[in-house]
Amino acid sequence: MKLEAAIFDLDGTLLDSMPIWQGLGENYLLQKKLQPALGLQDALKKMSLQQAAQHFQAAYGLHEAEETILSEIAMLIADFYRYEVPLKAGVAEYLQQLQAQNVKMCIATATERNLAESALERLDIRKYFSTILTSSEVKVGKEDPLIYQRALEQLGAPATKTVVFEDALHAIETATAAGFRVVGVYDETAAQDKERIKALTEQYIYSFSDWKG
């Protein structure tokens, strides 16, 4: 079946950026002289930055406004996106191939827009995507399928001819439960979930040169 549209996650799928997120929450709290709880990193994996800020307020008693927390977190990672984060293997070539086949593409990410835009522009792949949707803008994280549903609406393609590319188990569980076709993308940070991801997705790839669609 000919592919008409593709919805791409950003971190861990197109960008090799997950290392910066490892320990980000802990580092932020330590800067505030607060002791991170055990398991914080796992909990934050399922949250947008906005949700993380709300969690820090509720669980750690931060008195800063949500916007201030988001700004402080963003400052910790902005330079990484602006100057350093690389593409994962085969991404540029695959996006170029899809464009040549007139496949419509968009980004659905938990990352804030300014960070996503800066990395995509520097890496010269922003041109491939008609739109970027962020969890903060749709007001829910990827435990809810809304971001994928909004992406599908904007792409204007049937779900049967649209594929979602994701690396994280919780996002893949959400998308498949909502009836989306999903391709799992390997990332080292989700290696422990590989077998579960394989069971849920129609294909599991280690790089975009492996995708057969």
GROMACS .gro file of C-alpha atoms in nm:
model
  213
    1MET     CA    1   0.000   0.000   0.000
    2LYS     CA    2   0.142   0.336  -0.106
    3LEU     CA    3   0.238   0.560   0.184
    4GLU     CA    4   0.072   0.903   0.167
    5ALA     CA    5   0.181   1.059   0.496
    6ALA     CA    6   0.423   1.014   0.785
    7ILE     CA    7   0.417   1.145   1.141
    8PHE     CA    8   0.760   1.160   1.304
    9ASP     CA    9   0.857   1.182   1.667
   10LEU     CA   10   1.170   1.395   1.709
   11ASP     CA   11   1.393   1.293   2.001
   12GLY     CA   12   1.527   0.940   1.973
   13THR     CA   13   1.359   0.898   1.634
   14LEU     CA   14   1.499   1.162   1.400
   15LEU     CA   15   1.750   1.317   1.639
   16ASP     CA   16   2.014   1.139   1.844
   17SER     CA   17   1.923   1.365   2.132
   18MET     CA   18   1.812   1.138   2.413
   19PRO     CA   19   2.143   1.162   2.605
   20ILE     CA   20   2.072   1.527   2.692
   21TRP     CA   21   1.742   1.423   2.850
   22GLN     CA   22   1.905   1.159   3.067
   23GLY     CA   23   1.938   1.324   3.405
   24LEU     CA   24   1.789   1.657   3.295
   25GLY     CA   25   1.523   1.656   3.566
   26GLU     CA   26   1.770   1.553   3.831
   27ASN     CA   27   2.017   1.821   3.724
   28TYR     CA   28   1.748   2.087   3.733
   29LEU     CA   29   1.635   1.992   4.084
   30LEU     CA   30   1.992   1.970   4.211
   31GLN     CA   31   2.052   2.325   4.086
   32LYS     CA   32   1.757   2.420   4.305
   33LYS     CA   33   1.923   2.235   4.596
   34LEU     CA   34   1.644   1.976   4.596
   35GLN     CA   35   1.696   1.600   4.618
   36PRO     CA   36   1.541   1.413   4.322
   37ALA     CA   37   1.321   1.117   4.410
   38LEU     CA   38   1.417   0.768   4.301
   39GLY     CA   39   1.256   0.686   3.969
   40LEU     CA   40   1.219   1.049   3.865
   41GLN     CA   41   1.380   0.989   3.527
   42ASP     CA   42   1.136   0.713   3.439
   43ALA     CA   43   0.841   0.927   3.545
   44LEU     CA   44   0.957   1.223   3.335
   45LYS     CA   45   0.987   1.009   3.021
   46LYS     CA   46   0.610   1.017   2.985
   47MET     CA   47   0.571   1.392   3.042
   48SER     CA   48   0.593   1.699   2.825
   49LEU     CA   49   0.809   1.981   2.962
   50GLN     CA   50   0.492   2.155   3.074
   51GLN     CA   51   0.381   1.846   3.266
   52ALA     CA   52   0.729   1.814   3.416
   53ALA     CA   53   0.715   2.174   3.539
   54GLN     CA   54   0.377   2.106   3.701
   55HIS     CA   55   0.520   1.792   3.861
   56PHE     CA   56   0.812   1.989   4.006
   57GLN     CA   57   0.568   2.238   4.156
   58ALA     CA   58   0.342   1.972   4.305
   59ALA     CA   59   0.599   1.717   4.419
   60TYR     CA   60   0.891   1.943   4.519
   61GLY     CA   61   0.713   2.258   4.632
   62LEU     CA   62   0.871   2.488   4.376
   63HIS     CA   63   0.718   2.833   4.402
   64GLU     CA   64   0.837   2.954   4.064
   65ALA     CA   65   0.569   3.006   3.799
   66GLU     CA   66   0.531   2.731   3.544
   67GLU     CA   67   0.662   2.964   3.273
   68THR     CA   68   0.974   3.035   3.479
   69ILE     CA   69   1.045   2.665   3.531
   70LEU     CA   70   1.001   2.599   3.159
   71SER     CA   71   1.238   2.884   3.078
   72GLU     CA   72   1.503   2.757   3.319
   73ILE     CA   73   1.481   2.401   3.186
   74ALA     CA   74   1.497   2.526   2.829
   75MET     CA   75   1.815   2.718   2.905
   76LEU     CA   76   1.983   2.395   3.014
   77ILE     CA   77   1.925   2.229   2.680
   78ALA     CA   78   1.886   2.509   2.424
   79ASP     CA   79   2.252   2.523   2.324
   80PHE     CA   80   2.259   2.147   2.269
   81TYR     CA   81   1.976   2.170   2.016
   82ARG     CA   82   2.108   2.488   1.859
   83TYR     CA   83   2.467   2.373   1.809
   84GLU     CA   84   2.523   2.004   1.875
   85VAL     CA   85   2.242   1.751   1.840
   86PRO     CA   86   2.299   1.519   1.538
   87LEU     CA   87   2.060   1.335   1.311
   88LYS     CA   88   2.026   0.962   1.350
   89ALA     CA   89   2.164   0.740   1.074
   90GLY     CA   90   1.986   0.754   0.740
   91VAL     CA   91   1.737   1.027   0.836
   92ALA     CA   92   1.826   1.293   0.578
   93GLU     CA   93   1.832   1.045   0.293
   94TYR     CA   94   1.501   0.890   0.396
   95LEU     CA   95   1.323   1.225   0.426
   96GLN     CA   96   1.451   1.323   0.084
   97GLN     CA   97   1.319   0.995  -0.055
   98LEU     CA   98   0.973   1.051   0.095
   99GLN     CA   99   0.961   1.404  -0.042
  100ALA     CA  100   1.044   1.271  -0.390
  101GLN     CA  101   0.747   1.032  -0.351
  102ASN     CA  102   0.516   1.323  -0.254
  103VAL     CA  103   0.462   1.181   0.096
  104LYS     CA  104   0.333   1.450   0.335
  105MET     CA  105   0.528   1.474   0.662
  106CYS     CA  106   0.493   1.637   1.001
  107ILE     CA  107   0.656   1.629   1.344
  108ALA     CA  108   0.473   1.530   1.664
  109THR     CA  109   0.700   1.593   1.960
  110ALA     CA  110   0.705   1.646   2.335
  111THR     CA  111   0.995   1.889   2.284
  112GLU     CA  112   0.924   2.262   2.294
  113ARG     CA  113   0.885   2.429   1.955
  114ASN     CA  114   1.183   2.663   1.978
  115LEU     CA  115   1.419   2.373   2.051
  116ALA     CA  116   1.276   2.159   1.773
  117GLU     CA  117   1.286   2.441   1.520
  118SER     CA  118   1.646   2.535   1.598
  119ALA     CA  119   1.771   2.179   1.552
  120LEU     CA  120   1.566   2.112   1.238
  121GLU     CA  121   1.681   2.436   1.074
  122ARG     CA  122   2.048   2.378   1.155
  123LEU     CA  123   2.032   2.021   1.026
  124ASP     CA  124   1.854   2.140   0.709
  125ILE     CA  125   1.553   1.911   0.743
  126ARG     CA  126   1.283   2.160   0.848
  127LYS     CA  127   1.190   2.197   0.480
  128TYR     CA  128   1.048   1.845   0.470
  129PHE     CA  129   0.774   1.902   0.728
  130SER     CA  130   0.449   2.085   0.664
  131THR     CA  131   0.396   2.141   1.035
  132ILE     CA  132   0.530   2.074   1.383
  133LEU     CA  133   0.294   1.979   1.665
  134THR     CA  134   0.413   1.986   2.026
  135SER     CA  135   0.266   1.832   2.337
  136SER     CA  136   0.262   2.171   2.510
  137GLU     CA  137   0.056   2.320   2.230
  138VAL     CA  138  -0.203   2.041   2.225
  139LYS     CA  139  -0.206   2.045   2.608
  140VAL     CA  140  -0.147   1.670   2.657
  141GLY     CA  141   0.151   1.437   2.650
  142LYS     CA  142   0.183   1.123   2.445
  143GLU     CA  143  -0.011   0.918   2.695
  144ASP     CA  144  -0.304   1.066   2.498
  145PRO     CA  145  -0.344   1.014   2.120
  146LEU     CA  146  -0.457   1.373   2.055
  147ILE     CA  147  -0.124   1.485   1.908
  148TYR     CA  148  -0.136   1.204   1.651
  149GLN     CA  149  -0.500   1.273   1.570
  150ARG     CA  150  -0.427   1.643   1.517
  151ALA     CA  151  -0.129   1.553   1.299
  152LEU     CA  152  -0.343   1.326   1.086
  153GLU     CA  153  -0.603   1.601   1.044
  154GLN     CA  154  -0.340   1.848   0.929
  155LEU     CA  155  -0.183   1.603   0.687
  156GLY     CA  156  -0.521   1.524   0.536
  157ALA     CA  157  -0.435   1.161   0.465
  158PRO     CA  158  -0.620   0.843   0.559
  159ALA     CA  159  -0.490   0.663   0.868
  160THR     CA  160  -0.444   0.344   0.665
  161LYS     CA  161  -0.189   0.521   0.444
  162THR     CA  162  -0.012   0.706   0.725
  163VAL     CA  163   0.272   0.574   0.942
  164VAL     CA  164   0.385   0.702   1.282
  165PHE     CA  165   0.759   0.668   1.357
  166GLU     CA  166   0.834   0.646   1.731
  167ASP     CA  167   1.109   0.517   1.959
  168ALA     CA  168   0.943   0.529   2.303
  169LEU     CA  169   0.725   0.245   2.429
  170HIS     CA  170   0.464   0.462   2.602
  171ALA     CA  171   0.410   0.667   2.285
  172ILE     CA  172   0.393   0.354   2.071
  173GLU     CA  173   0.138   0.202   2.307
  174THR     CA  174  -0.074   0.517   2.275
  175ALA     CA  175  -0.055   0.537   1.896
  176THR     CA  176  -0.125   0.168   1.834
  177ALA     CA  177  -0.415   0.166   2.081
  178ALA     CA  178  -0.564   0.457   1.884
  179GLY     CA  179  -0.544   0.257   1.562
  180PHE     CA  180  -0.236   0.410   1.404
  181ARG     CA  181   0.016   0.218   1.197
  182VAL     CA  182   0.348   0.247   1.384
  183VAL     CA  183   0.709   0.177   1.298
  184GLY     CA  184   0.938   0.137   1.597
  185VAL     CA  185   1.276   0.311   1.577
  186TYR     CA  186   1.560   0.177   1.786
  187ASP     CA  187   1.714   0.406   2.043
  188GLU     CA  188   1.960   0.295   2.308
  189THR     CA  189   1.755   0.458   2.584
  190ALA     CA  190   1.460   0.230   2.498
  191ALA     CA  191   1.662  -0.086   2.434
  192GLN     CA  192   1.505  -0.257   2.735
  193ASP     CA  193   1.162  -0.217   2.570
  194LYS     CA  194   1.268  -0.355   2.232
  195GLU     CA  195   1.073  -0.683   2.243
  196ARG     CA  196   0.753  -0.513   2.355
  197ILE     CA  197   0.794  -0.249   2.085
  198LYS     CA  198   0.850  -0.517   1.821
  199ALA     CA  199   0.530  -0.690   1.928
  200LEU     CA  200   0.327  -0.370   1.889
  201THR     CA  201   0.466  -0.229   1.565
  202GLU     CA  202   0.440  -0.336   1.204
  203GLN     CA  203   0.814  -0.295   1.161
  204TYR     CA  204   1.114  -0.227   1.387
  205ILE     CA  205   1.415  -0.050   1.240
  206TYR     CA  206   1.765   0.020   1.366
  207SER     CA  207   1.815   0.300   1.111
  208PHE     CA  208   1.601   0.459   0.842
  209SER     CA  209   1.794   0.275   0.575
  210ASP     CA  210   1.619  -0.038   0.709
  211TRP     CA  211   1.262   0.088   0.653
  212LYS     CA  212   1.066  -0.104   0.394
  213GLY     CA  213   0.736   0.065   0.325
   0.00000   0.00000   0.00000
